Amino acid sequence: MSAISASEKVDGFTRKSMRKAQKQRKSQGSSQYRTHTAPVELSPLPQLKDAPSTEQQELFTQKLQQCCMLFDFLDSVTDLKSKEIKRATLNELVDYVSTNRGVLVEPAYPEITNMICTNIFRILPPSENPDFDPEEDEPTLEAAWPHIQLVYEFLLRFLENPDFQPSIAKRYIDQKFVLQLLELFDSEDPRERDFLKTILHRIYGKFLGLRAFIRKQINNIFLRFIYETEHFNGVAELLEILGSIINGFALPLKAEHKQFLMKVLIPLHTAKGLALFHAQLAYCVVQFLEKDPTLTEPVIRGLLKFWPKTCSQKEVMFLGEIEEILDVIEPTQFKKIQEPLFKQISKCVTNPHFQVAERALYFWNNEYILSLIEENIDKILPIMFGSLYRISKEHWNPTIVALVYNVLKTLMEMNCTLFDELTDSNTRFPVVFLLSKGKMSLKC
Amino acid sequence: LRGGEVSKMAGADGDDSLYPIAVLIDELRNEDVQLRLNSIKKLSTIALALGVERTRTELLPFLTDTIYDEDEVLLALAEQLGNFTMLVGGPEYVHCLLPPLESLATVEETVVRDKAVESLRKISQEHSPVDLEVHFEPLVKRLASGDWFTSRTSACGLFSVCYPRVSSTVKAEIRQHFRTLCSDDTPMVRRAAASKLGEFAKVLELEYVKSDIISLFTALASDEQDSVRLLAVEACVSIATLLPQEDLETLVMPTLRQAAEDKSWRVRYMVADKFSELQKAVGPEITKNDLVPAFQNLLKDCEAEVRAAAANKVKEFCENLPEDNREQIIMTHILPCVKELVSDTNQHVKSALASVIMGLSTILGKDNTIEHLLPLFLAQLKDECPEVRLNIISNLDCVNEVIGIRQLSQSLLPAIVELAEDAKWRVRLAIIEYMPLLAGQLGVEFFDEKLNTLCMAWLIDHVYAIREAATCNLMKLVEKFGAEWAQNTIVPKVLGMANDPNYLHRMTTLFCINALSKACGQEITTKQMLPVVLKMSNDQVANVRFNVAKSLQKIGPILDSNALQTEVKPVLEKLASDTDMDVKYFAQEAISGKSFPITEYPPESRQHFYKIFIDVQDQLVNV
C-alpha cells in the first residue's frame, strides 16, 4: 500500500506534489520478444592482448559472438557473473578496436555488425508513463544500459577506426541498418539518443550511398511526428544532425532540400513540444537562409502562417527565431517581407503577456535590425505606431511601458516628420504629442 | 466576384435583400480570419442567393483560387462543399465541386484533408456512373499519382467509393493504383492504404480479393514499419469475413499467426485488441486450433500493454468459443493464464482482468465458479490497487446470479467489510451502492448483526458523496425492512447526530430526515423527527438553519395540518425574519409552499459559500 500517511492527504486525496515525488527514476527493459530461452552461462575467454597475434583474430571473433548473449537487466540478481563477463569483454573490445591497427579485416565486419545489431536493435517498450511529458517528467532509463552503452561505444570506435572501410561495411551497414537505428531515436533515454546522434552523423559522413536515404527517412519521421503521432523523443537530436548536414549542402540547393525546408521544417513549428527542439530547429532554418537568401520570404511567411495563437511560450520562441533570421537577412529580402512581418510584431508588442511584448521590443536593441528599420522607416513606422502608442498608455507592466517609450524615441529620431504626422493624427492624446517634441523622459 | 457588384445588382433590382450577401462575399476576403471563417460557414446562404449558375461559374472558381488560407477556414470550406450538390444545380452539376475539393485533399493539415476526403466520398454517390468515370475517377488517379504524399494518402480513401460503379476497364485501373499505393515508399501512404485495405476488399469481386487483396495484405503485414503492420491486422478482420471458410487457412492464417507473434508489441497489442472480431471472422474450427494458443501467448506476453488488451477480451473470447467444448478449453487453457494474471505485476493488467473476470461465472456455472473463480475474486478484492477492487465490486451481481447471495456473502463478506473502510472514496461508494441488494438477500437479522454499523458509519464520512449515498442507502433499507425496523434501529442514531458538535453531521440528520420521512410514515415523522428539526431551527450555523427550512418544506406534506399550523408555521415565521439572508429566503420559500429544486440558491446568495467557509473556520478555531 501507499506510503503516504493520512496527515499528508487533503480530504483523502494525495497532493499532486506528493505523488510526483513518490515516482522514482525508473528504468525499463527492452522489449525483446524472445522465445523465453534463458541465457547460457558465459565463461571468460583469455585476454586479447595475451593471445599470440596469429590467434588474435579468432579470439576477437569468439568474443564478438560471446557478446551476442542478451541478459535480463530488470532482474538485477540473475546471471550476475555472466553479465560481468560480458561487460568486461565489451570493454576489452572497445579498447581493442580503438587502439590497434589492422584488426578490421574483412571477415570481421559481419561478426562485428551482427554483435551490434543483436544488442542494440530492439523494439522500444511501451512507455511506463503513457502521458510522458518530456518537459516535465523524468525519462525512463534503459535498464540494459551497462551493456548497451559499451556496444554503442564499440560501434562508434569501429566507425572511427582509421582502417574502417565503408566499401566493405556497406554490405552490412545498409538501409535496413539505418532504418532500425533511426527507430531507436525514439528512446526515452537521453544517453542513448546522444550516442545515436554521433553514430548516425558518422554514418552519414562515411556512407555516401546512404545519404539520400537517411534524409528521406528523417523526413518521414518528422512528417509522422507532425501529422500523425505528435510523439517522437529524438526530434532534437535528428535536427542537430540535420543542422550540420544542411551546412554541407551544395549550391544551388536542390528542389528536394527546399521542399524539406518548407514542407517539413516549417510545419515542425506547430508541434506541441516545440520547446524541446526549437533551438536546433531555428538553427536549421537559419542555415538554409544563409545558404540561399531567396528562401527568406517563403520561410517568414510560413512562420507567420503558423504563428502561435494561444501559447505565449511558443510565441516567445517564434520571436527569437525571427530575430535570428533578421540577423542574417539581406536588405532586399527584408523589403519583401517587412509589411506582414511588422504587422505581426506590432501585434506582439501589444500582447498582454509581458514576456511576449518584451521579446518583441528587444528587437530594437539589435543594431542590424535597427539599421533595417531605419532604412524602411516610412513603411514600418505607420505599422508600428498605433500599437506602440496605445501600449505606452495601456500596458499593465511598467517595464514594457518603459521599453515602449525607448522604442518610440528611437523611431522618432529616425523620422521626426513622419512621427509628428502620425502623432498629429492622434492629437486626442496629448501626452505622446508632448513627448514627441523631444522631451521624452523615462520617469513614468 | 465582388460583393459591391452584388449589392449594385441588388440595388438595380430595387431589392435590398441581397445586401447581407454582398457583405458576406466581401468578408470572404477579409484580413480577419474570424470574419472569413464566419463567411465560409454561411457559404450555402451565399450560394443560394447567387443562384446555381453564378455559384458554378463564379463562386466555385473563386474558392478554388483562394485555397491558400488558414487551416481553420479550409476545414470549414471542405465541410461545406460536401453539402453543396443542390446549390450547384443537383447531381447533373455535382462535378463542379471536384476542383476545390481536390485542392483541399492535398493540403498538409490532416484534419482538412480528411474532411475533404469525407466530402468527396459523400458527393461521389451523387455522381451518375458516367460522370463518375469522366470526372471523379480521373481526380482519384491524379491524387494517386501526386508528387507529395498528402494527395496520395487522400486517394486511398476514394477507391472504394467509386469502384462498384465503374466499368471493368476502369476497375482494373483502380486496382492497379491501389496496388501501387500499397507499396509506396512513403510510410504515411502505406499506412493510409493499409487502413483502407479492409474497406476496399469489401467492394472487390471475390476473385480479386483472392488474387489482389491477399498479396497486398501479406505484403503490408510484413512491412518494415510496425505502424503499417498493425493496420494490416485491422484489415484482417474484414478480409477473413469475405473469404469462404476453406480458403482462410491458406490465405489468411499464416499472416495472422505471424502478427500474433510479431516482434513489435504494437502489432501484438492490435491482435489482442481485435481478438474477438478476429475470432468471429475465422470461425470456431480455426479458433480452437489456432486462436486458443495465440490467445494464451498474448495473455502471457512480455509487455503489460499486450497482456492488458488480451485480459480485456477474456470474457468475450470465452463466450464465443464453440459450445461443445467451451468449458474444457476454458478450464485447461484459459483459466491457468487467468490465474497468473490475478497476481500480475502491472495494475492495468489486473484491473482489465477484474473488469471482465466476473463474467466467466455465467459461462462456467456454479460449481466451477465456487471452486475456481471465487478464490480469484477474493484475491482481486484484496488487491492493493483500488481500481481492481472497484471493478470486482461493481460486477458482483453477475456472480450473485450464478452462486446465490448466501454463498457469495459468506465468502466475500469479510472483504466487503474491509472495503467499506477503504481509503479511496470511490471504492466505498461502490460498496454502499451494493448494500441494498445485499441487505435484501441476507435478511434483517444478518444485516443488523454484520452491516448495520457500517451503514451508520458512512453517515459521518468526511466525503460528501459518501454521506449522500449513505443517506440514500438508508432510505432503500427502510423501504425493504419497514418503518418499525427503522424506528428501532436507525432513527434514534440519526436523530442523535442532531446534537453533534460538527455542523456537517447535524446537517446529515436533516438530509436523512428528508430521505426517510416518507418511508417512515406520519407517526414517526411527527412524533420523533419533527421535534428534532424544530429544535435545530435555533442552530448557530446558518447553513443548518436554512436546511431546517428546507426540511420542513420537504416533510410538510407528510405531517397533519394541526402540526403544520401549531408547530411548523411559527418556526418558519421566525426563520423568515432571521438575520441571515439565505435562511430568510428558504423560510419564505417554505411558507409560500413553492417547490424548488434543492440545488437552487437565491441569486443574492453568493455569500452562502463564503458562509460555509466561515463556519468551517469557526469550527477549526473552536477545536
Coordinates of C-alpha atoms in Angstrom, one line a residue, chain A residues 181-435:
Chain A
L181 CA 19.0 2.9 -36.0
L182 CA 16.5 5.7 -36.7
E183 CA 13.7 4.0 -34.9
L184 CA 15.9 3.9 -31.8
F185 CA 15.9 7.7 -31.7
D186 CA 12.5 7.4 -30.1
S187 CA 14.2 6.1 -27.0
E188 CA 13.3 7.9 -23.8
D189 CA 16.8 7.6 -22.5
P190 CA 18.7 10.7 -23.4
R191 CA 22.1 8.9 -23.0
E192 CA 21.1 6.5 -25.8
R193 CA 19.9 9.3 -28.1
D194 CA 23.1 11.1 -27.6
F195 CA 25.2 8.1 -28.8
L196 CA 22.8 7.6 -31.7
K197 CA 23.3 11.2 -32.8
T198 CA 27.0 10.9 -33.0
I199 CA 26.8 7.5 -34.7
L200 CA 24.3 8.5 -37.3
H201 CA 26.4 11.5 -38.1
R202 CA 29.4 9.4 -38.7
I203 CA 27.5 7.0 -40.9
Y204 CA 26.1 9.9 -42.9
G205 CA 29.7 11.2 -43.3
K206 CA 31.2 7.9 -44.4
F207 CA 28.5 6.2 -46.5
L208 CA 27.7 8.5 -49.4
G209 CA 25.3 6.0 -50.8
L210 CA 23.1 6.2 -47.7
R211 CA 22.8 9.9 -47.5
A212 CA 19.7 10.5 -49.6
F213 CA 18.1 7.5 -47.8
I214 CA 18.9 8.9 -44.4
R215 CA 17.5 12.3 -45.3
K216 CA 14.3 10.8 -46.6
Q217 CA 13.7 8.6 -43.6
I218 CA 14.3 11.5 -41.3
N219 CA 11.8 13.4 -43.4
N220 CA 9.3 10.6 -42.9
I221 CA 9.9 10.5 -39.1
F222 CA 9.2 14.2 -38.9
L223 CA 6.1 14.1 -41.0
R224 CA 4.7 11.3 -38.9
F225 CA 5.6 13.3 -35.8
I226 CA 3.8 16.4 -37.1
Y227 CA 0.7 14.9 -38.7
E228 CA 0.2 11.6 -37.1
T229 CA 1.6 10.9 -33.6
E230 CA 3.0 14.1 -32.2
H231 CA 5.3 11.8 -30.4
F232 CA 8.9 11.1 -31.0
N233 CA 11.6 11.6 -28.5
G234 CA 14.6 12.1 -30.8
V235 CA 13.5 15.2 -32.8
A236 CA 16.1 17.5 -31.3
E237 CA 18.9 15.0 -32.0
L238 CA 17.8 14.5 -35.6
L239 CA 17.6 18.2 -36.1
E240 CA 21.1 18.6 -34.7
I241 CA 22.4 16.2 -37.3
L242 CA 20.5 17.9 -40.0
G243 CA 21.9 21.2 -38.9
S244 CA 25.4 20.1 -39.9
I245 CA 24.1 18.3 -43.0
I246 CA 22.4 21.5 -44.3
N247 CA 25.6 23.3 -43.7
G248 CA 27.2 21.0 -46.3
F249 CA 24.6 21.3 -49.0
A250 CA 25.9 22.3 -52.4
L251 CA 24.6 25.4 -54.1
P252 CA 22.2 25.9 -55.8
L253 CA 20.0 24.0 -53.4
K254 CA 18.2 21.0 -54.8
A255 CA 14.4 21.2 -55.0
E256 CA 14.3 18.3 -52.6
H257 CA 16.1 20.3 -49.9
K258 CA 13.9 23.3 -50.4
Q259 CA 10.8 21.1 -50.1
F260 CA 12.2 19.7 -46.9
L261 CA 12.6 23.2 -45.5
M262 CA 9.1 24.4 -46.5
K263 CA 7.1 21.2 -46.0
V264 CA 8.8 19.7 -43.0
L265 CA 10.9 22.1 -41.0
I266 CA 8.4 25.0 -41.1
P267 CA 5.4 22.8 -40.2
L268 CA 7.5 21.3 -37.3
H269 CA 7.0 24.7 -35.7
T270 CA 3.4 23.7 -35.0
A271 CA 4.4 20.8 -32.7
K272 CA 3.1 20.9 -29.1
G273 CA 6.5 20.2 -27.6
L274 CA 8.4 22.8 -29.7
A275 CA 10.3 24.0 -26.7
L276 CA 12.3 20.7 -26.7
F277 CA 13.8 21.2 -30.1
H278 CA 13.3 24.8 -31.0
A279 CA 16.9 25.8 -30.7
Q280 CA 18.0 23.1 -33.1
L281 CA 15.1 23.8 -35.5
A282 CA 15.8 27.5 -35.6
Y283 CA 19.5 26.7 -36.3
C284 CA 18.5 24.5 -39.3
V285 CA 16.2 27.2 -40.7
V286 CA 18.9 29.9 -40.4
Q287 CA 21.4 27.6 -42.0
F288 CA 19.1 27.3 -45.0
L289 CA 18.7 31.0 -45.3
E290 CA 22.4 31.6 -45.1
K291 CA 22.8 29.2 -47.9
D292 CA 20.1 30.7 -50.0
P293 CA 18.7 34.1 -49.1
T294 CA 15.9 33.9 -51.6
L295 CA 14.2 31.5 -49.3
T296 CA 13.7 34.2 -46.7
E297 CA 10.4 35.4 -47.8
P298 CA 8.6 32.0 -48.0
V299 CA 10.2 31.0 -44.7
I300 CA 9.0 34.1 -42.9
R301 CA 5.5 33.8 -44.5
G302 CA 5.4 30.2 -43.3
L303 CA 6.3 31.2 -39.8
L304 CA 3.6 33.9 -39.9
K305 CA 1.1 31.3 -41.0
F306 CA 1.9 29.1 -38.1
W307 CA 2.3 31.9 -35.6
P308 CA 1.1 30.6 -32.2
K309 CA -2.4 31.9 -31.3
T310 CA -2.7 30.9 -27.7
C311 CA 0.7 29.7 -26.4
S312 CA 2.8 32.6 -25.2
Q313 CA 5.8 30.4 -24.5
K314 CA 5.9 29.4 -28.2
E315 CA 5.3 32.9 -29.3
V316 CA 8.5 34.0 -27.5
M317 CA 10.3 31.2 -29.3
F318 CA 9.0 32.4 -32.7
L319 CA 10.1 35.9 -31.9
G320 CA 13.6 34.6 -31.0
E321 CA 13.7 32.7 -34.3
I322 CA 12.6 35.8 -36.3
E323 CA 15.4 37.8 -34.7
E324 CA 17.9 35.1 -35.6
I325 CA 16.6 35.3 -39.2
L326 CA 16.7 39.1 -39.2
D327 CA 20.3 38.9 -38.1
V328 CA 21.3 37.3 -41.4
I329 CA 18.6 38.8 -43.7
E330 CA 19.6 40.6 -46.8
P331 CA 18.2 44.2 -47.1
T332 CA 16.5 43.3 -50.4
Q333 CA 14.8 40.3 -48.8
F334 CA 13.8 42.4 -45.8
K335 CA 11.9 44.8 -48.0
K336 CA 9.9 41.9 -49.4
I337 CA 8.6 40.7 -46.1
Q338 CA 8.7 43.8 -43.9
E339 CA 5.0 44.6 -44.0
P340 CA 3.4 41.3 -43.0
L341 CA 6.3 40.8 -40.6
F342 CA 5.9 44.1 -38.8
K343 CA 2.2 43.7 -38.6
Q344 CA 2.8 40.6 -36.6
I345 CA 5.5 42.3 -34.5
S346 CA 3.1 45.1 -33.8
K347 CA 0.6 42.6 -32.5
C348 CA 3.2 41.1 -30.3
V349 CA 4.2 44.3 -28.6
T350 CA 0.6 44.8 -27.6
N351 CA 0.4 41.3 -26.1
P352 CA -0.8 41.4 -22.6
H353 CA 1.7 38.7 -21.7
F354 CA 4.7 40.8 -20.9
Q355 CA 7.3 38.3 -22.0
V356 CA 5.9 38.3 -25.5
A357 CA 5.8 42.1 -25.6
E358 CA 9.2 42.3 -24.1
R359 CA 10.8 39.8 -26.5
A360 CA 9.3 41.8 -29.5
L361 CA 10.5 45.1 -28.1
Y362 CA 14.1 43.7 -27.7
F363 CA 14.3 43.8 -31.5
W364 CA 15.0 47.5 -31.0
N365 CA 18.2 46.6 -29.1
N366 CA 19.6 44.9 -32.2
E367 CA 21.9 47.2 -34.2
Y368 CA 21.4 45.4 -37.5
I369 CA 17.6 45.3 -37.2
L370 CA 17.6 49.0 -36.2
S371 CA 19.5 49.8 -39.4
L372 CA 17.0 47.8 -41.5
I373 CA 14.1 49.6 -39.7
E374 CA 15.7 52.9 -40.3
E375 CA 16.2 52.3 -43.9
N376 CA 12.5 51.4 -44.3
I377 CA 11.1 53.7 -41.6
D378 CA 8.4 55.2 -43.9
K379 CA 6.9 51.7 -44.2
I380 CA 7.5 50.4 -40.7
L381 CA 6.6 53.4 -38.6
P382 CA 3.0 53.6 -39.7
I383 CA 2.5 49.9 -39.0
M384 CA 4.1 50.1 -35.6
F385 CA 3.0 53.5 -34.4
G386 CA -0.6 52.7 -33.4
S387 CA 0.3 49.7 -31.3
L388 CA 3.3 51.4 -29.6
Y389 CA 1.3 54.5 -28.9
R390 CA -1.6 52.6 -27.4
I391 CA 0.6 50.3 -25.3
S392 CA 2.6 53.2 -24.0
K393 CA -0.6 54.2 -22.2
E394 CA -2.3 50.9 -21.6
H395 CA 0.1 48.1 -20.8
W396 CA -0.1 46.9 -17.2
N397 CA 3.6 46.2 -16.9
P398 CA 5.9 49.2 -16.2
T399 CA 8.9 47.5 -17.8
I400 CA 7.0 47.2 -21.0
V401 CA 5.9 50.8 -20.9
A402 CA 9.5 51.9 -20.3
L403 CA 10.7 49.8 -23.2
V404 CA 7.9 51.2 -25.4
Y405 CA 9.0 54.8 -24.6
N406 CA 12.5 53.9 -25.6
V407 CA 11.3 52.4 -28.9
L408 CA 9.1 55.4 -29.6
K409 CA 12.0 57.6 -29.0
T410 CA 14.2 55.7 -31.3
L411 CA 11.6 55.7 -34.1
M412 CA 11.0 59.4 -33.6
E413 CA 14.7 60.1 -34.1
M414 CA 14.7 58.1 -37.3
N415 CA 12.0 60.2 -39.0
C416 CA 10.8 63.1 -37.0
T417 CA 8.4 64.5 -39.6
L418 CA 6.6 61.2 -40.1
F419 CA 6.4 60.7 -36.4
D420 CA 4.9 64.1 -35.9
E421 CA 2.3 63.5 -38.6
L422 CA 1.3 60.2 -37.0
T423 CA 1.2 61.9 -33.6
D424 CA -0.9 64.7 -35.0
S425 CA -3.5 62.2 -36.2
N426 CA -3.7 61.1 -32.6
T427 CA -3.9 64.5 -31.1
R428 CA -6.7 63.4 -28.8
F429 CA -3.9 62.0 -26.7
P430 CA -1.6 65.0 -26.0
V431 CA 0.8 63.1 -23.8
V432 CA 2.7 61.5 -26.6
F433 CA 2.4 64.7 -28.6
L434 CA 4.4 66.4 -25.9
L435 CA 6.9 63.6 -25.8

